[in-house]
mmCIF file with all atom_site columns, C-alpha atoms and ligand atoms in Angstrom:
data_model
loop_
_atom_site.group_PDB
_atom_site.id
_atom_site.type_symbol
_atom_site.label_atom_id
_atom_site.label_alt_id
_atom_site.label_comp_id
_atom_site.label_asym_id
_atom_site.label_entity_id
_atom_site.label_seq_id
_atom_site.pdbx_PDB_ins_code
_atom_site.Cartn_x
_atom_site.Cartn_y
_atom_site.Cartn_z
_atom_site.occupancy
_atom_site.B_iso_or_equiv
_atom_site.pdbx_formal_charge
_atom_site.auth_seq_id
_atom_site.auth_comp_id
_atom_site.auth_asym_id
_atom_site.auth_atom_id
_atom_site.pdbx_PDB_model_num
ATOM   1   C  CA  . MET A 1 1   ? 0.000   0.000  0.000   1.00 0.00 ? 43   MET A CA  1
ATOM   2   C  CA  . ARG A 1 2   ? 2.714   2.482  0.960   1.00 0.00 ? 44   ARG A CA  1
ATOM   3   C  CA  . ARG A 1 3   ? 4.577   1.681  -2.236  1.00 0.00 ? 45   ARG A CA  1
ATOM   4   C  CA  . LEU A 1 4   ? 1.496   2.575  -4.311  1.00 0.00 ? 46   LEU A CA  1
ATOM   5   C  CA  . ALA A 1 5   ? 0.903   5.842  -2.481  1.00 0.00 ? 47   ALA A CA  1
ATOM   6   C  CA  . VAL A 1 6   ? 4.047   7.478  -3.876  1.00 0.00 ? 48   VAL A CA  1
ATOM   7   C  CA  . PRO A 1 7   ? 3.327   7.225  -7.612  1.00 0.00 ? 49   PRO A CA  1
ATOM   8   C  CA  . ALA A 1 8   ? -0.346  8.147  -7.006  1.00 0.00 ? 50   ALA A CA  1
ATOM   9   C  CA  . ALA A 1 9   ? 0.692   11.363 -5.275  1.00 0.00 ? 51   ALA A CA  1
ATOM   10  C  CA  . ALA A 1 10  ? 3.147   12.118 -8.073  1.00 0.00 ? 52   ALA A CA  1
ATOM   11  C  CA  . LEU A 1 11  ? 0.401   11.643 -10.659 1.00 0.00 ? 53   LEU A CA  1
ATOM   12  C  CA  . THR A 1 12  ? -1.983  13.950 -8.783  1.00 0.00 ? 54   THR A CA  1
ATOM   13  C  CA  . GLY A 1 13  ? 0.719   16.613 -8.752  1.00 0.00 ? 55   GLY A CA  1
ATOM   14  C  CA  . THR A 1 14  ? 1.168   16.317 -12.518 1.00 0.00 ? 56   THR A CA  1
ATOM   15  C  CA  . LEU A 1 15  ? -2.586  16.547 -13.115 1.00 0.00 ? 57   LEU A CA  1
ATOM   16  C  CA  . ALA A 1 16  ? -2.902  19.641 -10.945 1.00 0.00 ? 58   ALA A CA  1
ATOM   17  C  CA  . LEU A 1 17  ? -0.143  21.302 -12.958 1.00 0.00 ? 59   LEU A CA  1
ATOM   18  C  CA  . ALA A 1 18  ? -1.791  20.349 -16.253 1.00 0.00 ? 60   ALA A CA  1
ATOM   19  C  CA  . LEU A 1 19  ? -5.149  21.736 -15.117 1.00 0.00 ? 61   LEU A CA  1
ATOM   20  C  CA  . ALA A 1 20  ? -3.557  24.970 -13.915 1.00 0.00 ? 62   ALA A CA  1
ATOM   21  C  CA  . GLY A 1 21  ? -1.958  25.318 -17.334 1.00 0.00 ? 63   GLY A CA  1
ATOM   22  C  CA  . CYS A 1 22  ? -5.334  24.760 -19.001 1.00 0.00 ? 64   CYS A CA  1
ATOM   23  C  CA  . GLY A 1 23  ? -7.013  27.516 -17.026 1.00 0.00 ? 65   GLY A CA  1
ATOM   24  C  CA  . GLY A 1 24  ? -4.351  30.060 -17.983 1.00 0.00 ? 66   GLY A CA  1
ATOM   25  C  CA  . SER A 1 25  ? -5.151  33.300 -19.775 1.00 0.00 ? 67   SER A CA  1
ATOM   26  C  CA  . GLY A 1 26  ? -6.530  32.936 -23.299 1.00 0.00 ? 68   GLY A CA  1
ATOM   27  C  CA  . ASP A 1 27  ? -8.109  29.561 -22.619 1.00 0.00 ? 69   ASP A CA  1
ATOM   28  C  CA  . THR A 1 28  ? -10.993 30.494 -20.360 1.00 0.00 ? 70   THR A CA  1
ATOM   29  C  CA  . LYS A 1 29  ? -13.707 30.545 -23.017 1.00 0.00 ? 71   LYS A CA  1
ATOM   30  C  CA  . ALA A 1 30  ? -15.434 27.893 -25.058 1.00 0.00 ? 72   ALA A CA  1
ATOM   31  C  CA  . ARG A 1 31  ? -14.252 27.925 -28.691 1.00 0.00 ? 73   ARG A CA  1
ATOM   32  C  CA  . LEU A 1 32  ? -16.921 26.239 -30.777 1.00 0.00 ? 74   LEU A CA  1
ATOM   33  C  CA  . SER A 1 33  ? -16.998 24.967 -34.327 1.00 0.00 ? 75   SER A CA  1
ATOM   34  C  CA  . VAL A 1 34  ? -19.558 22.830 -36.136 1.00 0.00 ? 76   VAL A CA  1
ATOM   35  C  CA  . GLY A 1 35  ? -18.879 20.056 -38.629 1.00 0.00 ? 77   GLY A CA  1
ATOM   36  C  CA  . SER A 1 36  ? -20.269 16.881 -40.203 1.00 0.00 ? 78   SER A CA  1
ATOM   37  C  CA  . SER A 1 37  ? -23.779 18.269 -40.447 1.00 0.00 ? 79   SER A CA  1
ATOM   38  C  CA  . TYR A 1 38  ? -26.434 16.558 -42.545 1.00 0.00 ? 80   TYR A CA  1
ATOM   39  C  CA  . MET A 1 39  ? -30.145 15.936 -42.762 1.00 0.00 ? 81   MET A CA  1
ATOM   40  C  CA  . PRO A 1 40  ? -31.395 12.663 -44.273 1.00 0.00 ? 82   PRO A CA  1
ATOM   41  C  CA  . GLN A 1 41  ? -34.154 13.514 -46.784 1.00 0.00 ? 83   GLN A CA  1
ATOM   42  C  CA  . PRO A 1 42  ? -37.242 12.965 -44.635 1.00 0.00 ? 84   PRO A CA  1
ATOM   43  C  CA  . VAL A 1 43  ? -39.830 10.330 -45.446 1.00 0.00 ? 85   VAL A CA  1
ATOM   44  C  CA  . SER A 1 44  ? -42.559 12.348 -43.768 1.00 0.00 ? 86   SER A CA  1
ATOM   45  C  CA  . ALA A 1 45  ? -43.691 15.754 -45.028 1.00 0.00 ? 87   ALA A CA  1
ATOM   46  C  CA  . ASP A 1 46  ? -43.926 17.310 -41.586 1.00 0.00 ? 88   ASP A CA  1
ATOM   47  C  CA  . MET A 1 47  ? -40.890 16.090 -39.658 1.00 0.00 ? 89   MET A CA  1
ATOM   48  C  CA  . ALA A 1 48  ? -37.161 15.654 -40.301 1.00 0.00 ? 90   ALA A CA  1
ATOM   49  C  CA  . ALA A 1 49  ? -34.062 14.710 -38.319 1.00 0.00 ? 91   ALA A CA  1
ATOM   50  C  CA  . GLY A 1 50  ? -30.654 16.411 -38.370 1.00 0.00 ? 92   GLY A CA  1
ATOM   51  C  CA  . PHE A 1 51  ? -27.169 15.528 -37.205 1.00 0.00 ? 93   PHE A CA  1
ATOM   52  C  CA  . LEU A 1 52  ? -23.949 17.454 -36.587 1.00 0.00 ? 94   LEU A CA  1
ATOM   53  C  CA  . THR A 1 53  ? -20.886 17.598 -34.364 1.00 0.00 ? 95   THR A CA  1
ATOM   54  C  CA  . ILE A 1 54  ? -20.016 20.594 -32.190 1.00 0.00 ? 96   ILE A CA  1
ATOM   55  C  CA  . THR A 1 55  ? -16.338 20.753 -31.223 1.00 0.00 ? 97   THR A CA  1
ATOM   56  C  CA  . ASN A 1 56  ? -15.117 22.875 -28.322 1.00 0.00 ? 98   ASN A CA  1
ATOM   57  C  CA  . GLU A 1 57  ? -11.405 23.646 -28.449 1.00 0.00 ? 99   GLU A CA  1
ATOM   58  C  CA  . GLY A 1 58  ? -11.673 25.966 -25.471 1.00 0.00 ? 100  GLY A CA  1
ATOM   59  C  CA  . GLY A 1 59  ? -11.023 25.214 -21.821 1.00 0.00 ? 101  GLY A CA  1
ATOM   60  C  CA  . THR A 1 60  ? -14.562 25.994 -20.603 1.00 0.00 ? 102  THR A CA  1
ATOM   61  C  CA  . LYS A 1 61  ? -17.688 23.961 -21.209 1.00 0.00 ? 103  LYS A CA  1
ATOM   62  C  CA  . ASP A 1 62  ? -20.762 25.457 -22.835 1.00 0.00 ? 104  ASP A CA  1
ATOM   63  C  CA  . GLU A 1 63  ? -24.328 24.357 -23.401 1.00 0.00 ? 105  GLU A CA  1
ATOM   64  C  CA  . LEU A 1 64  ? -26.474 24.193 -26.513 1.00 0.00 ? 106  LEU A CA  1
ATOM   65  C  CA  . THR A 1 65  ? -29.722 25.772 -25.377 1.00 0.00 ? 107  THR A CA  1
ATOM   66  C  CA  . SER A 1 66  ? -31.823 26.204 -28.528 1.00 0.00 ? 108  SER A CA  1
ATOM   67  C  CA  . VAL A 1 67  ? -31.919 25.582 -32.259 1.00 0.00 ? 109  VAL A CA  1
ATOM   68  C  CA  . THR A 1 68  ? -33.995 27.354 -34.906 1.00 0.00 ? 110  THR A CA  1
ATOM   69  C  CA  . SER A 1 69  ? -34.248 26.860 -38.668 1.00 0.00 ? 111  SER A CA  1
ATOM   70  C  CA  . ASP A 1 70  ? -35.702 28.609 -41.688 1.00 0.00 ? 112  ASP A CA  1
ATOM   71  C  CA  . ILE A 1 71  ? -37.630 25.503 -42.739 1.00 0.00 ? 113  ILE A CA  1
ATOM   72  C  CA  . ALA A 1 72  ? -39.190 24.451 -39.428 1.00 0.00 ? 114  ALA A CA  1
ATOM   73  C  CA  . GLY A 1 73  ? -41.702 26.007 -37.068 1.00 0.00 ? 115  GLY A CA  1
ATOM   74  C  CA  . GLU A 1 74  ? -39.837 24.305 -34.259 1.00 0.00 ? 116  GLU A CA  1
ATOM   75  C  CA  . VAL A 1 75  ? -36.549 22.461 -33.783 1.00 0.00 ? 117  VAL A CA  1
ATOM   76  C  CA  . THR A 1 76  ? -36.194 20.279 -30.709 1.00 0.00 ? 118  THR A CA  1
ATOM   77  C  CA  . MET A 1 77  ? -33.179 18.485 -29.219 1.00 0.00 ? 119  MET A CA  1
ATOM   78  C  CA  . HIS A 1 78  ? -33.478 14.823 -28.338 1.00 0.00 ? 120  HIS A CA  1
ATOM   79  C  CA  . ASP A 1 79  ? -31.233 12.284 -26.718 1.00 0.00 ? 121  ASP A CA  1
ATOM   80  C  CA  . THR A 1 80  ? -31.684 8.537  -26.796 1.00 0.00 ? 122  THR A CA  1
ATOM   81  C  CA  . VAL A 1 81  ? -31.706 6.527  -23.581 1.00 0.00 ? 123  VAL A CA  1
ATOM   82  C  CA  . GLY A 1 82  ? -32.125 2.768  -23.697 1.00 0.00 ? 124  GLY A CA  1
ATOM   83  C  CA  . GLY A 1 83  ? -33.423 2.936  -27.268 1.00 0.00 ? 125  GLY A CA  1
ATOM   84  C  CA  . ALA A 1 84  ? -36.111 5.513  -26.467 1.00 0.00 ? 126  ALA A CA  1
ATOM   85  C  CA  . MET A 1 85  ? -35.707 9.143  -27.476 1.00 0.00 ? 127  MET A CA  1
ATOM   86  C  CA  . GLN A 1 86  ? -36.615 11.978 -25.178 1.00 0.00 ? 128  GLN A CA  1
ATOM   87  C  CA  . GLU A 1 87  ? -36.734 15.720 -25.642 1.00 0.00 ? 129  GLU A CA  1
ATOM   88  C  CA  . VAL A 1 88  ? -34.167 17.732 -23.679 1.00 0.00 ? 130  VAL A CA  1
ATOM   89  C  CA  . THR A 1 89  ? -33.932 21.495 -23.124 1.00 0.00 ? 131  THR A CA  1
ATOM   90  C  CA  . SER A 1 90  ? -30.139 21.697 -23.360 1.00 0.00 ? 132  SER A CA  1
ATOM   91  C  CA  . LEU A 1 91  ? -27.071 19.568 -24.112 1.00 0.00 ? 133  LEU A CA  1
ATOM   92  C  CA  . ALA A 1 92  ? -23.564 20.071 -22.710 1.00 0.00 ? 134  ALA A CA  1
ATOM   93  C  CA  . VAL A 1 93  ? -20.570 20.826 -24.931 1.00 0.00 ? 135  VAL A CA  1
ATOM   94  C  CA  . PRO A 1 94  ? -17.623 19.706 -22.766 1.00 0.00 ? 136  PRO A CA  1
ATOM   95  C  CA  . ALA A 1 95  ? -14.352 21.652 -22.515 1.00 0.00 ? 137  ALA A CA  1
ATOM   96  C  CA  . HIS A 1 96  ? -11.818 20.264 -25.020 1.00 0.00 ? 138  HIS A CA  1
ATOM   97  C  CA  . GLY A 1 97  ? -14.548 17.906 -26.187 1.00 0.00 ? 139  GLY A CA  1
ATOM   98  C  CA  . GLN A 1 98  ? -17.452 17.355 -28.547 1.00 0.00 ? 140  GLN A CA  1
ATOM   99  C  CA  . LEU A 1 99  ? -21.211 17.227 -28.557 1.00 0.00 ? 141  LEU A CA  1
ATOM   100 C  CA  . VAL A 1 100 ? -22.061 14.629 -31.188 1.00 0.00 ? 142  VAL A CA  1
ATOM   101 C  CA  . PHE A 1 101 ? -25.447 14.199 -32.858 1.00 0.00 ? 143  PHE A CA  1
ATOM   102 C  CA  . LYS A 1 102 ? -25.677 10.906 -34.722 1.00 0.00 ? 144  LYS A CA  1
ATOM   103 C  CA  . SER A 1 103 ? -28.181 8.305  -35.772 1.00 0.00 ? 145  SER A CA  1
ATOM   104 C  CA  . GLY A 1 104 ? -29.242 6.301  -32.703 1.00 0.00 ? 146  GLY A CA  1
ATOM   105 C  CA  . GLY A 1 105 ? -27.994 8.983  -30.290 1.00 0.00 ? 147  GLY A CA  1
ATOM   106 C  CA  . ASN A 1 106 ? -28.518 12.720 -29.872 1.00 0.00 ? 148  ASN A CA  1
ATOM   107 C  CA  . HIS A 1 107 ? -30.457 14.228 -32.766 1.00 0.00 ? 149  HIS A CA  1
ATOM   108 C  CA  . LEU A 1 108 ? -32.333 17.326 -33.821 1.00 0.00 ? 150  LEU A CA  1
ATOM   109 C  CA  . MET A 1 109 ? -35.980 17.064 -34.786 1.00 0.00 ? 151  MET A CA  1
ATOM   110 C  CA  . PHE A 1 110 ? -37.364 19.587 -37.261 1.00 0.00 ? 152  PHE A CA  1
ATOM   111 C  CA  . GLU A 1 111 ? -41.092 19.902 -36.734 1.00 0.00 ? 153  GLU A CA  1
ATOM   112 C  CA  . LYS A 1 112 ? -43.908 21.876 -38.424 1.00 0.00 ? 154  LYS A CA  1
ATOM   113 C  CA  . LEU A 1 113 ? -41.928 21.871 -41.690 1.00 0.00 ? 155  LEU A CA  1
ATOM   114 C  CA  . LYS A 1 114 ? -42.663 24.799 -43.997 1.00 0.00 ? 156  LYS A CA  1
ATOM   115 C  CA  . ARG A 1 115 ? -41.406 22.826 -47.019 1.00 0.00 ? 157  ARG A CA  1
ATOM   116 C  CA  . LYS A 1 116 ? -40.159 19.292 -47.456 1.00 0.00 ? 158  LYS A CA  1
ATOM   117 C  CA  . PRO A 1 117 ? -36.344 19.224 -47.672 1.00 0.00 ? 159  PRO A CA  1
ATOM   118 C  CA  . ARG A 1 118 ? -35.030 17.349 -50.710 1.00 0.00 ? 160  ARG A CA  1
ATOM   119 C  CA  . ARG A 1 119 ? -31.659 15.812 -51.357 1.00 0.00 ? 161  ARG A CA  1
ATOM   120 C  CA  . GLY A 1 120 ? -29.313 18.532 -52.598 1.00 0.00 ? 162  GLY A CA  1
ATOM   121 C  CA  . ASP A 1 121 ? -31.065 21.297 -50.631 1.00 0.00 ? 163  ASP A CA  1
ATOM   122 C  CA  . THR A 1 122 ? -29.341 23.212 -47.868 1.00 0.00 ? 164  THR A CA  1
ATOM   123 C  CA  . VAL A 1 123 ? -31.118 23.945 -44.620 1.00 0.00 ? 165  VAL A CA  1
ATOM   124 C  CA  . THR A 1 124 ? -30.018 26.892 -42.484 1.00 0.00 ? 166  THR A CA  1
ATOM   125 C  CA  . LEU A 1 125 ? -29.884 26.475 -38.720 1.00 0.00 ? 167  LEU A CA  1
ATOM   126 C  CA  . LYS A 1 126 ? -29.018 28.816 -35.916 1.00 0.00 ? 168  LYS A CA  1
ATOM   127 C  CA  . LEU A 1 127 ? -27.547 27.272 -32.758 1.00 0.00 ? 169  LEU A CA  1
ATOM   128 C  CA  . ARG A 1 128 ? -27.678 29.240 -29.522 1.00 0.00 ? 170  ARG A CA  1
ATOM   129 C  CA  . PHE A 1 129 ? -25.510 28.597 -26.493 1.00 0.00 ? 171  PHE A CA  1
ATOM   130 C  CA  . ALA A 1 130 ? -25.538 29.474 -22.797 1.00 0.00 ? 172  ALA A CA  1
ATOM   131 C  CA  . ASN A 1 131 ? -22.280 31.459 -23.060 1.00 0.00 ? 173  ASN A CA  1
ATOM   132 C  CA  . SER A 1 132 ? -20.983 31.626 -26.647 1.00 0.00 ? 174  SER A CA  1
ATOM   133 C  CA  . GLY A 1 133 ? -22.554 33.680 -29.413 1.00 0.00 ? 175  GLY A CA  1
ATOM   134 C  CA  . PRO A 1 134 ? -24.944 32.049 -31.909 1.00 0.00 ? 176  PRO A CA  1
ATOM   135 C  CA  . VAL A 1 135 ? -23.545 29.846 -34.680 1.00 0.00 ? 177  VAL A CA  1
ATOM   136 C  CA  . THR A 1 136 ? -25.172 29.551 -38.110 1.00 0.00 ? 178  THR A CA  1
ATOM   137 C  CA  . VAL A 1 137 ? -24.942 26.177 -39.876 1.00 0.00 ? 179  VAL A CA  1
ATOM   138 C  CA  . GLU A 1 138 ? -25.640 25.360 -43.529 1.00 0.00 ? 180  GLU A CA  1
ATOM   139 C  CA  . MET A 1 139 ? -26.812 21.751 -43.315 1.00 0.00 ? 181  MET A CA  1
ATOM   140 C  CA  . PRO A 1 140 ? -26.864 19.710 -46.546 1.00 0.00 ? 182  PRO A CA  1
ATOM   141 C  CA  . VAL A 1 141 ? -29.801 17.377 -47.217 1.00 0.00 ? 183  VAL A CA  1
ATOM   142 C  CA  . ARG A 1 142 ? -28.571 13.883 -48.104 1.00 0.00 ? 184  ARG A CA  1
ATOM   143 C  CA  . SER A 1 143 ? -30.404 10.788 -49.301 1.00 0.00 ? 185  SER A CA  1
ATOM   144 C  CA  . ALA A 1 144 ? -32.875 9.201  -46.892 1.00 0.00 ? 186  ALA A CA  1
ATOM   145 C  CA  . THR A 1 145 ? -30.463 6.342  -46.213 1.00 0.00 ? 187  THR A CA  1
ATOM   146 C  CA  . TYR A 1 146 ? -27.258 8.406  -45.996 1.00 0.00 ? 188  TYR A CA  1
ATOM   147 C  CA  . ASN A 1 147 ? -24.758 7.020  -43.504 1.00 0.00 ? 189  ASN A CA  1
ATOM   148 C  CA  . PRO A 1 148 ? -21.728 9.231  -42.773 1.00 0.00 ? 190  PRO A CA  1
ATOM   149 C  CA  . SER A 1 149 ? -19.558 6.248  -41.810 1.00 0.00 ? 191  SER A CA  1
ATOM   150 C  CA  . THR A 1 150 ? -19.870 4.708  -45.274 1.00 0.00 ? 192  THR A CA  1
ATOM   151 C  CA  . GLY A 1 151 ? -20.250 8.004  -47.190 1.00 0.00 ? 193  GLY A CA  1
ATOM   152 C  CA  . HIS A 1 152 ? -23.527 7.060  -48.881 1.00 0.00 ? 194  HIS A CA  1
HETATM 153 CU CU1 . LIG B 2 .   ? -36.355 12.455 -31.615 1.00 0.00 ? 1184 LIG B CU1 1
#
C-alpha cells in the first residue's frame, strides 16, 4: 500500500499542474466549431431529423440551449436513452470535447416543416448557447439512407 501511495501522489501533482496550465489566460472561453452536419431527406412531409458535431477547443464547457431553422416552425433536441428518445432542453458541450449528434444517439428534430427538404437542398440552422454567441450552420440534405460512416 505504501509503495502505491508514492506514484499516485506524483500523478496527482502532474494533473494539478496540467489543469492549472489549461485555465491560464486565453483559454478560459469555449471555442466552438460545427462540422459533419447533414439531414437525411425525410420520409414524412412534416418532420425531419438532423445531425452534426459541435467541437469545443476551449477550456470551458458550454451548453447548446436552442436551435432554430428557416424551414421548421420548431426544432427540438433529443437524446436517446435505452433505445427511447426523449426531448431535452439543453445539451452540454464539454471543454476540449465534442457534442455529437448521430443516428441512434442525440439528434435534432425539425417539426412543423414549412417545405419538405429534398436531397441537394441546404437547410439553415441557428444554434444558440448558454455562453458563446450564436452559430449559423448550412446543413446539406442527403439521401434518406445516408450514412456518414460509409459516405452514402
Ligand atoms: Cu427524436
